[in-house]
CSV table of C-alpha atoms in Angstrom, one decimal:
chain,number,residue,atom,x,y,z
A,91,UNK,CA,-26.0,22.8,-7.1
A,92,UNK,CA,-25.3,20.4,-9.5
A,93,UNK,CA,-22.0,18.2,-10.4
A,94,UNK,CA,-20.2,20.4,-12.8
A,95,UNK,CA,-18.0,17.8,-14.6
A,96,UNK,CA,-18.1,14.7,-16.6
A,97,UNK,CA,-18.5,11.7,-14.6
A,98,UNK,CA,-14.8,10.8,-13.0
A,99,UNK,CA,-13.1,7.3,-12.5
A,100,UNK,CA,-12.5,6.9,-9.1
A,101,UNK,CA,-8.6,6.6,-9.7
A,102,UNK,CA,-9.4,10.5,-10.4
A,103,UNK,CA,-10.2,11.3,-6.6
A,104,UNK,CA,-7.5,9.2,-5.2
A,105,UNK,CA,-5.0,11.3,-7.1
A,106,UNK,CA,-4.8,14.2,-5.1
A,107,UNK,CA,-3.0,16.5,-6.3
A,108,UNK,CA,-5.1,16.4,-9.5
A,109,UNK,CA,-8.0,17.1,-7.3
A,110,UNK,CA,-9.3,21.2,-7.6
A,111,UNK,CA,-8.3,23.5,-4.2
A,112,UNK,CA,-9.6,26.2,-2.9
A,113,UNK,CA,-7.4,28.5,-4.5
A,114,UNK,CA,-4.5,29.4,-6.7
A,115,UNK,CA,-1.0,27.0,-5.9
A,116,UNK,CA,1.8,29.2,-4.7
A,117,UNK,CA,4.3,27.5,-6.2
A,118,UNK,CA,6.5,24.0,-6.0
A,119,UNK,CA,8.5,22.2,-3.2
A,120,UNK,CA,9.3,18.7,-1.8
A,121,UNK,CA,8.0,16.9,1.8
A,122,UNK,CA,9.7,14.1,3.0
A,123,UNK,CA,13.5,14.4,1.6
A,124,UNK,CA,14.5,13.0,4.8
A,125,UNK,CA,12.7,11.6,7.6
A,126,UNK,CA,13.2,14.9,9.7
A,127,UNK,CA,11.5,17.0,7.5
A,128,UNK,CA,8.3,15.2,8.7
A,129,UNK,CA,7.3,15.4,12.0
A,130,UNK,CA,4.6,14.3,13.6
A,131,UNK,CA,3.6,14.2,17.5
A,132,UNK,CA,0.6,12.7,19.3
A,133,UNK,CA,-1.8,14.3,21.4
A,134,UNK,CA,-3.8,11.9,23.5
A,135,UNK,CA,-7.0,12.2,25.2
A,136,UNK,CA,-5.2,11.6,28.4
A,137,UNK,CA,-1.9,11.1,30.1
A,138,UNK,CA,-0.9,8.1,31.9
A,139,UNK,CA,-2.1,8.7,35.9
A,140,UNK,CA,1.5,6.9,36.7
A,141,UNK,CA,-0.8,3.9,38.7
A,142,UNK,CA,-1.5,0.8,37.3
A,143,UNK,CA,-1.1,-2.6,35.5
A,144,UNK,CA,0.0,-1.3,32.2
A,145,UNK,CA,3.0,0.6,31.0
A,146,UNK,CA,2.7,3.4,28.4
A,147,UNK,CA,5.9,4.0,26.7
A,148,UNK,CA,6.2,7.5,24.9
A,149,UNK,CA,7.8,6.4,21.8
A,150,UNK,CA,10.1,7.6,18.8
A,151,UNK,CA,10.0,6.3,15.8
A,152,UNK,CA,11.2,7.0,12.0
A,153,UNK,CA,11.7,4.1,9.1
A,154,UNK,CA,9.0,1.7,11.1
A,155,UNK,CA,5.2,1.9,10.9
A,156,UNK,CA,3.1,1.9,13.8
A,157,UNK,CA,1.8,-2.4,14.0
A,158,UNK,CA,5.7,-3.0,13.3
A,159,UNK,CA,6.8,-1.4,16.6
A,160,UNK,CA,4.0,-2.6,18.5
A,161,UNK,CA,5.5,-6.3,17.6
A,162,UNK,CA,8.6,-5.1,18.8
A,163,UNK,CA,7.7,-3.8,21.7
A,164,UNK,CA,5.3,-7.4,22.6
A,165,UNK,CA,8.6,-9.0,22.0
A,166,UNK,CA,10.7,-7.1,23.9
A,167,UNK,CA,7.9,-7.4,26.7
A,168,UNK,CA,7.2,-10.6,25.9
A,169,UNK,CA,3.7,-10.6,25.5
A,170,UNK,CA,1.1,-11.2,22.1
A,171,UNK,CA,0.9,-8.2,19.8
A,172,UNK,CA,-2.8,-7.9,20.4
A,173,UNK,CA,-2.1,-6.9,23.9
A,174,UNK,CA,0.2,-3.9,23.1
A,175,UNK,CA,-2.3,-0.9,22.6
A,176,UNK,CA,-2.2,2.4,20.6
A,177,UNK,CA,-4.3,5.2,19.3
A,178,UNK,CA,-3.5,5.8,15.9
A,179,UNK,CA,-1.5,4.6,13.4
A,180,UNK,CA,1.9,7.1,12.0
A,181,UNK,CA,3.8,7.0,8.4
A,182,UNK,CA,7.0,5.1,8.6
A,183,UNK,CA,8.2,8.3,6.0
A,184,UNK,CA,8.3,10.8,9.0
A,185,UNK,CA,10.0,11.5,12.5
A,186,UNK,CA,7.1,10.5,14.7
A,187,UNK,CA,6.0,10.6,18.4
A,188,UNK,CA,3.4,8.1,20.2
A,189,UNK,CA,1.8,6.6,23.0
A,190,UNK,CA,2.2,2.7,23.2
A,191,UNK,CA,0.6,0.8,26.0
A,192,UNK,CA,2.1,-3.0,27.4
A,193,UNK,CA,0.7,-5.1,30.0
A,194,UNK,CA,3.8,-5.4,32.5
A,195,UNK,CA,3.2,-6.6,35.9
A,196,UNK,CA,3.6,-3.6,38.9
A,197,UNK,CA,7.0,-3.6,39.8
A,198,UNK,CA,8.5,-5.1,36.6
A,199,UNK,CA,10.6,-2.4,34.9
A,200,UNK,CA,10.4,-2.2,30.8
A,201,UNK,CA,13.2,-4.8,29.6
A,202,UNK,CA,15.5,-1.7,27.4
A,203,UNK,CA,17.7,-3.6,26.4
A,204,UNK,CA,15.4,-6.2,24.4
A,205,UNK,CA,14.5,-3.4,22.1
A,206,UNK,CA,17.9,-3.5,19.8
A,207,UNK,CA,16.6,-0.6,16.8
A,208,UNK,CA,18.2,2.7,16.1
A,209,UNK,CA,14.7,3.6,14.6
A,210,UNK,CA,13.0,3.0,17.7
A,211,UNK,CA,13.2,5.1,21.1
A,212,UNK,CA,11.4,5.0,24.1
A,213,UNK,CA,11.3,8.7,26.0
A,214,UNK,CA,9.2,8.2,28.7
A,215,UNK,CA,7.4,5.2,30.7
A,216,UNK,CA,4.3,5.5,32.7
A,217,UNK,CA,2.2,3.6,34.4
A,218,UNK,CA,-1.6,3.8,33.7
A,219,UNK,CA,-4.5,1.2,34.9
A,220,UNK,CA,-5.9,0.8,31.0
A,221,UNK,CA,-4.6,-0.2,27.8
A,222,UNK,CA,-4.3,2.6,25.3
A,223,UNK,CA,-7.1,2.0,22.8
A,224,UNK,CA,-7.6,2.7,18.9
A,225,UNK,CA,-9.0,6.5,18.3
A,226,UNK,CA,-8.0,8.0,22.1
A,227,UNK,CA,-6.1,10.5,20.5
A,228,UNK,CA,-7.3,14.2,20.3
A,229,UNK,CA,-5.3,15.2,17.2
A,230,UNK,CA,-1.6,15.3,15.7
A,231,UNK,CA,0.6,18.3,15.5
A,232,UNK,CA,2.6,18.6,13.0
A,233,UNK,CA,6.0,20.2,11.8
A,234,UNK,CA,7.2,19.9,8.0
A,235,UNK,CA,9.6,21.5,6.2
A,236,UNK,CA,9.4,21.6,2.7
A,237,UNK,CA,12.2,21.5,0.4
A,238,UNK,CA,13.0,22.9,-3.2
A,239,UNK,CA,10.5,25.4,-2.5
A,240,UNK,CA,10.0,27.7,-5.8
A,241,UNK,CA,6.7,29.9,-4.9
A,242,UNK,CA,5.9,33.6,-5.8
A,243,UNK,CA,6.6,35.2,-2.3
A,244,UNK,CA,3.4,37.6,-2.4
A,245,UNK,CA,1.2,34.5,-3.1
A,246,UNK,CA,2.9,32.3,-0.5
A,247,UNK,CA,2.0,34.4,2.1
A,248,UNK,CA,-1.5,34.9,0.8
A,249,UNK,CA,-2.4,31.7,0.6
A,250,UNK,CA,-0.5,30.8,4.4
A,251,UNK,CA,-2.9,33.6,5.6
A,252,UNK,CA,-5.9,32.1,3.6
A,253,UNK,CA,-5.3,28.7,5.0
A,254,UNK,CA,-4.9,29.7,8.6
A,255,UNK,CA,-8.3,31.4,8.7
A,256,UNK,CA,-10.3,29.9,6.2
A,257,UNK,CA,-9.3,26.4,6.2
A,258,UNK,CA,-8.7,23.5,3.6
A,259,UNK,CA,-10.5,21.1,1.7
A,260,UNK,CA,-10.7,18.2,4.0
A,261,UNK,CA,-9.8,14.8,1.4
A,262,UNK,CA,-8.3,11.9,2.3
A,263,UNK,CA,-4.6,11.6,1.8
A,264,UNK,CA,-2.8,10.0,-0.9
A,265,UNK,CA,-1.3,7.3,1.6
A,266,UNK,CA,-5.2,6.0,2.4
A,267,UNK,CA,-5.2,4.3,-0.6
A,268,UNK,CA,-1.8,2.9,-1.4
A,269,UNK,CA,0.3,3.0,-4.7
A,270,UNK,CA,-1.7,3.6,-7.7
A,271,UNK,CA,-4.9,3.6,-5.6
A,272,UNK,CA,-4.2,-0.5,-4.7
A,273,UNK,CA,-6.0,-0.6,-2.0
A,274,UNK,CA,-9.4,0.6,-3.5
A,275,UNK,CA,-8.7,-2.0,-6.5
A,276,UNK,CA,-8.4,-4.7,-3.6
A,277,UNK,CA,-11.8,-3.1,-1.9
A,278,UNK,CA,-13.3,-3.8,-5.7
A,279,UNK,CA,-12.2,-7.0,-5.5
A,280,UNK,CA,-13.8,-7.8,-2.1
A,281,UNK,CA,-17.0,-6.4,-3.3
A,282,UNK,CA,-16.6,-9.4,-6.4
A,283,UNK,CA,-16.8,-12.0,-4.0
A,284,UNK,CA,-13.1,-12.5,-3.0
A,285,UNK,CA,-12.4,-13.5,0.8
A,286,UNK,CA,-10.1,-11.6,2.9
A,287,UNK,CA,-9.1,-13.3,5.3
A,288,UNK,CA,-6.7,-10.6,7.4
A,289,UNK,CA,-9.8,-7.9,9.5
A,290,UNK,CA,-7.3,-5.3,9.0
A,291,UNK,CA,-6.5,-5.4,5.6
A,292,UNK,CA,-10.6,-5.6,4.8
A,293,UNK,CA,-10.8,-2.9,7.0
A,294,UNK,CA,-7.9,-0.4,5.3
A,295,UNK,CA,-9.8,-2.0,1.5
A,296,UNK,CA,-13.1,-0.7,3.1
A,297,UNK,CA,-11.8,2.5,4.7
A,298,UNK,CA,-10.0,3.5,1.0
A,299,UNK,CA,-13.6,2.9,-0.9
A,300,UNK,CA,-15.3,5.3,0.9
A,301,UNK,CA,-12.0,7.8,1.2
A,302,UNK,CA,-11.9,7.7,-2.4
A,303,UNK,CA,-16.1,8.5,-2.9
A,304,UNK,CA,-15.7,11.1,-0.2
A,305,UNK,CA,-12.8,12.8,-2.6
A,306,UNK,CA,-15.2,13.2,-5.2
A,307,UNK,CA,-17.9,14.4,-3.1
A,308,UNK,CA,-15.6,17.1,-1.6
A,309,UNK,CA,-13.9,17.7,-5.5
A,310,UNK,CA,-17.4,18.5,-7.0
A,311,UNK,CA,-18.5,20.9,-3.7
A,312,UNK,CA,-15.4,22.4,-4.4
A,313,UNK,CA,-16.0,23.0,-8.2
A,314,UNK,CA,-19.6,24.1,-7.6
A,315,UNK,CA,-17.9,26.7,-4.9
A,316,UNK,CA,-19.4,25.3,-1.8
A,317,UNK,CA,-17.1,23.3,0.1
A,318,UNK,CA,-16.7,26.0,3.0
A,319,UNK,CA,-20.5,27.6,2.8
A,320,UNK,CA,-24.1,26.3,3.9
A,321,UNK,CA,-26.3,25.2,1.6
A,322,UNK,CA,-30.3,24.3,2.6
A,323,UNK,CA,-30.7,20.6,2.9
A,324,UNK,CA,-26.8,20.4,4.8
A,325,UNK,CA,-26.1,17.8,7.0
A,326,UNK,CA,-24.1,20.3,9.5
A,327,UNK,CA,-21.4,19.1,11.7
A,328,UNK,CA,-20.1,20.0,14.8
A,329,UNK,CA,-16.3,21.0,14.9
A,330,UNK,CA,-14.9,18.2,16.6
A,331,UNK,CA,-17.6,16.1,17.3
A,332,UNK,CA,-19.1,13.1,15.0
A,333,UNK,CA,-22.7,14.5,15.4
A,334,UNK,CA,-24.9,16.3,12.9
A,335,UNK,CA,-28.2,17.9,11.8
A,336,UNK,CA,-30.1,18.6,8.9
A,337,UNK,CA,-30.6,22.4,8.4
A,338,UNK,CA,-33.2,23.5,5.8
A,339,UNK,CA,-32.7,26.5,6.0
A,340,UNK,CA,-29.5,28.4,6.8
A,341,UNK,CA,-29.8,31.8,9.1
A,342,UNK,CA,-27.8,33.8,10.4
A,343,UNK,CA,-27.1,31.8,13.9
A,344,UNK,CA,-25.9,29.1,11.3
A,345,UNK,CA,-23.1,31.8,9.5
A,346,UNK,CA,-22.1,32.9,12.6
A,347,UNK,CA,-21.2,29.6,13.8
A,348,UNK,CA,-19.6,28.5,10.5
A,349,UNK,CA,-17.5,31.6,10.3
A,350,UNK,CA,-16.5,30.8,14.0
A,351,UNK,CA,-15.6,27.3,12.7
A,352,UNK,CA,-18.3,25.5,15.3
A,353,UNK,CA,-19.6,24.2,12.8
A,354,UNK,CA,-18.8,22.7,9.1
A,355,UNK,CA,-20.9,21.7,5.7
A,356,UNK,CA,-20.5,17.7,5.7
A,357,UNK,CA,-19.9,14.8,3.4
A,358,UNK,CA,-21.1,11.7,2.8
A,359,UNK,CA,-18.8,8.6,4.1
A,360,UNK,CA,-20.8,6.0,2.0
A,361,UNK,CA,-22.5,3.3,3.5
A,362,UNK,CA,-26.5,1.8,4.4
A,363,UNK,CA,-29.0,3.9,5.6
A,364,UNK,CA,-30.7,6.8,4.7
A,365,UNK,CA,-28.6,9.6,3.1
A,366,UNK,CA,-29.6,12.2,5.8
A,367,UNK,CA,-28.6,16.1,3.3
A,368,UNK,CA,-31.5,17.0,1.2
A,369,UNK,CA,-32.2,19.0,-2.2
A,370,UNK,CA,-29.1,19.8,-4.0
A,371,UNK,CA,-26.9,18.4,-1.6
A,372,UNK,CA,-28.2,15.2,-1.6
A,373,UNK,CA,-28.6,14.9,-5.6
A,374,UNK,CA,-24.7,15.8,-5.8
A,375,UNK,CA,-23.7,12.7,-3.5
A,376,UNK,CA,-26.0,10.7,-5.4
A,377,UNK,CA,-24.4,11.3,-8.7
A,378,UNK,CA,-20.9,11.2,-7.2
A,379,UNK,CA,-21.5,8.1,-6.1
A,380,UNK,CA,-23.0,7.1,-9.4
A,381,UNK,CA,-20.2,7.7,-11.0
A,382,UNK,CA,-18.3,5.1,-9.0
A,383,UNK,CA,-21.5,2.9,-8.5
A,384,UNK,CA,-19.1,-0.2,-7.7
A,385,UNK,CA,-17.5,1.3,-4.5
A,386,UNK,CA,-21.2,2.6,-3.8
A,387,UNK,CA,-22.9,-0.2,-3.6
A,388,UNK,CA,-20.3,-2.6,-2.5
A,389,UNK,CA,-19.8,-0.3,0.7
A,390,UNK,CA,-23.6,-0.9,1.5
A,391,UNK,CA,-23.5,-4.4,1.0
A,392,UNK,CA,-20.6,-4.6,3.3
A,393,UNK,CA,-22.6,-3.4,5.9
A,394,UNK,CA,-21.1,-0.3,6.3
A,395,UNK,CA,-23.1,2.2,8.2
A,396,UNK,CA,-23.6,6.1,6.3
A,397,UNK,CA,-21.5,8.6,8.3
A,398,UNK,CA,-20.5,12.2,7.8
A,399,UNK,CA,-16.8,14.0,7.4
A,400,UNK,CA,-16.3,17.7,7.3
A,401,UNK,CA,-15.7,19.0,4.1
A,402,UNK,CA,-13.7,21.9,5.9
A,403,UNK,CA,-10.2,21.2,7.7
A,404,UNK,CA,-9.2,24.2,10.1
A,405,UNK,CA,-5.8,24.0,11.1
A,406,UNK,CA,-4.9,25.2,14.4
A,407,UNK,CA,-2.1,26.8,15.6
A,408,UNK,CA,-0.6,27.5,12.5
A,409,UNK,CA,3.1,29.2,12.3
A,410,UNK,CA,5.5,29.3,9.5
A,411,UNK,CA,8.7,31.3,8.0
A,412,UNK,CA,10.6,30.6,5.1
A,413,UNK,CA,14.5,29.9,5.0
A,414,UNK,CA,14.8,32.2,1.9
A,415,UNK,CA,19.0,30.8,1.9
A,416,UNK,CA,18.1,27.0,2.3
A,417,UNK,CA,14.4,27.6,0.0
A,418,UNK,CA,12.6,25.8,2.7
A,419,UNK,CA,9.3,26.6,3.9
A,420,UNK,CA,9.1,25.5,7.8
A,421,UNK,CA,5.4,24.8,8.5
A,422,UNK,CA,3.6,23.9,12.0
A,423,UNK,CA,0.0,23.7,13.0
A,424,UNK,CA,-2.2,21.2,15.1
A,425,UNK,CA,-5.0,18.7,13.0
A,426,UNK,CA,-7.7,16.9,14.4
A,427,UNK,CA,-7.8,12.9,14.2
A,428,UNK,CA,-8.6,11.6,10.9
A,429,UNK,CA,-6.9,15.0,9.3
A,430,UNK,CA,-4.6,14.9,7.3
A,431,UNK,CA,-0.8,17.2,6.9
A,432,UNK,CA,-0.9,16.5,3.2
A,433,UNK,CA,-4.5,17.9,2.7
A,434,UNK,CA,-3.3,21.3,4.0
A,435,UNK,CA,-0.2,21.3,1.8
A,436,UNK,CA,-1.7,20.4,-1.2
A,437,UNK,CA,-4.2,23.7,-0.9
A,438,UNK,CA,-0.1,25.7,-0.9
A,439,UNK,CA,2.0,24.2,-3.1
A,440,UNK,CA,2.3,21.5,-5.6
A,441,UNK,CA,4.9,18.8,-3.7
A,442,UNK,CA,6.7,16.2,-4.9
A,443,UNK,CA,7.4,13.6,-1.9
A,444,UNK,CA,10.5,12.5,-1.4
A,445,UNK,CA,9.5,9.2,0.4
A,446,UNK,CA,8.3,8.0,-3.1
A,447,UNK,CA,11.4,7.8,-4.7
C-alpha cells in the first residue's frame, strides 16, 4: 500500500468535497437553506437525577453557537461563563438541542425572564449534583433535509443502502477548519513562533492541523481502496471506544468483527510518540504527513500526544424518503461524538450549503 498521488497541499484535504468517497455521487442538493433543515439533538451520557446544586437546562437553539448561549445563560443566572458547563459544542447554521448546566442554589428557580432571545429556548430544567462537562455526550442524532435535490433515483437509493451498511469515510468536516481553511493557516502560524494568547482558540488552531493531516491520511486509504478493510500492521479500533491494538496479522476473528462494525482500521491523529501501525500502513502516514511536514512537526512540538480516529463512520439508525413534489431528500441517523453529519452526506451527494451564502 503505497500513496497513490502526487504529494497534496494541505488546503487539498481541508476541502472536502474535493476529497475521493467511497463511491459514485448520486447526484446534487443543498443543506442548510434554512436553519430547520438542520437538526441536530444531543444525546448525553446521562440525565439529570433531578437532585442537586446545579440546574441543567435542556436547551434550543438556532442562529447562536454553543459559548454564546452559555454567556447568556451565566448572565441571566448571574454567574461567570466558566461556571456554566456543556458537552459539546453545536453549529449556529442548524436547529439544535443541548444540555447546559448552571450553578443555582437549591430552591432558586431559573430567572426566565432574564433570557430575552427568540433564538434561545429552554425546554426542560433539572436538577443534577455535577456540572455538565466537555465530551459527556454519547453521540448526536441528526435530521437534514436536503434541498434542490437532482440525483438519479436508482443510484440514490443504492448508495442510501450502501451507506447504511457499509459506512462512510470518517474526515473531519469542512466547519473544523474555518473559511478557506483559516484556522490551519493560524495553527501554521503558531507553529512560527506567534503567541496565542486565547486556550481555545490554540486549541481549535491545534485541533484543525491534525484534522486536516488526518483527511489526507483517510483520502490516500481511500485511493489505495482500504479505508474500510484490515491491513497487517493496523492499529485496530474499537467501535466506540478510544482504545487500540496493533494486529500483524488479520484472521478471520478480525473480519468478523470488522464486518460486524466492532471494530474499525484507524488513522493517525498526529502528534509525539511512537506511530504505533506498521509496514505499509505506517509508511502511508509517514508520507502523508510528509507532504504537509509543517503541520507534522509543529503538532509534535506542541506537545501533542499521537492518537487514533476510525477511518470508518457507521451511522446508526439510519431512515430516509424523498419528497419527489418538494425534491427534498429527508435524512435521519444517529453519529457518534467527534462524527460528523456532513461526512455522511458528502459520500451521497454533492451539496452546496446554504449557510455559506
Amino acid at each position: 500500500m503505497s500513496v497513490s498521488c502526487a504529494p497534496a497541499a494541505w488546503r487539498e484535504w481541508v476541502n472536502v468535497d474535493a476529497l475521493p468517497r467511497s463511491g459514485a455521487s448520486a447526484g446534487h442538493g443543498v443543506i442548510r437553506a434554512q436553519r430547520t433543515d438542520f437538526i441536530v439533538e444531543e444525546l448525553p451520557v446521562q440525565e439529570p437525577s433531578g437532585e442537586g446544586e446545579h440546574l441543567w437546562l435542556w436547551v434550543e437553539k438556532q442562529g447562536e453557537n454553543t459559548e454564546a448561549v452559555a454567556r447568556r445563560l451565566a448572565r441571566a443566572a448571574g454567574v461567570k461563563p466558566l461556571a456554566v458547563g456543556y458537552a459539546g459544542r453545536k453549529d449556529r447554521h442548524a436547529l439544535t438541542r443541548q444540555w447546559f448546566s448552571v450553578p443555582l442554589p437549591r430552591g432558586q428557580a431559573w430567572p426566565a425572564g432574564r433570557l430575552a432571545s427568540e433564538n434561545i429556548r429552554v425546554l426542560r430544567t433539572v436538577r443534577h449534583t455535577r456540572k455538565l462537562r466537555v465530551g459527556a455526550l454519547r453521540g448526536n442524532r441528526f435530521v437534514l433535509r436536503i434541498t434542490e435535490l437532482e440525483a438519479d433515483p436508482v443510484l440514490l437509493e443504492r448508495r442510501l443502502q450502501a451507506v447504511r451498511e457499509q459506512g462512510v469515510p470518517n474526515y473531519f468536516g469542512e466547519q473544523r477548519f474555518g473559511r478557506s481553511g483559516g484556522n490551519v493557516d493560524a495553527a501554521l502560524r503558531l507553529f512560527a513562533g506567534h503567541v496565542e494568547r486565547d486556550r481555545k482558540r490554540r486549541g481549535l488552531y491545534l485541533s484543525a492541523a491534525r484534522s486536516a493531516l488526518f483527511n489526507g491520511i483517510l483520502a490516500e486509504r481511500i485511493r489505495a481502496g482500504t479505508w474500510n478493510v484490515l491491513c497487517p500492521g493496523e492499529a485496530v479500533m474499537l467501535d466506540g471506544s478510544n482504545s487500540f491494538f496493533v494486529a500483524d496479522e488479520i484472521d478471520d476473528v478480525l473480519q468478523r468483527r470488522l464486518r460486524e462494525g466492532d471494530i474499525h482500521p484507524s488513522g493517525a491523529l498526529w502528534g509525539s510518540g511512537e506511530l504505533p501501525p506498521r509496514a505499509a500502513v505506517s509508511a502511508l502516514e509517514l508520507a502523508v504527513a510528509g507532504q504537509a511536514a509543517a503541520l507534522s512537526t509543529g503538532l509534535m512540538a506542541a506537545g501533542l500526544k499521537h492518537e487514533r480516529r476510525p477511518l470508518r463512520l457507521l451511522p446508526k439508525d439510519m431512515v430516509w424518503r424523498v419528497d419527489e413534489g418538494a425534491r427534498a431528500l429527508i435524512l435521519e441517523f444517529t453519529l457518534p461524538a467527534g462524527a460528523f453529519a456532513t461526512a455522511v452526506l458528502h459520500d451521497l451527494l454533492h451539496y452546496r450549503d446554504g449557510a455559506q451564502r
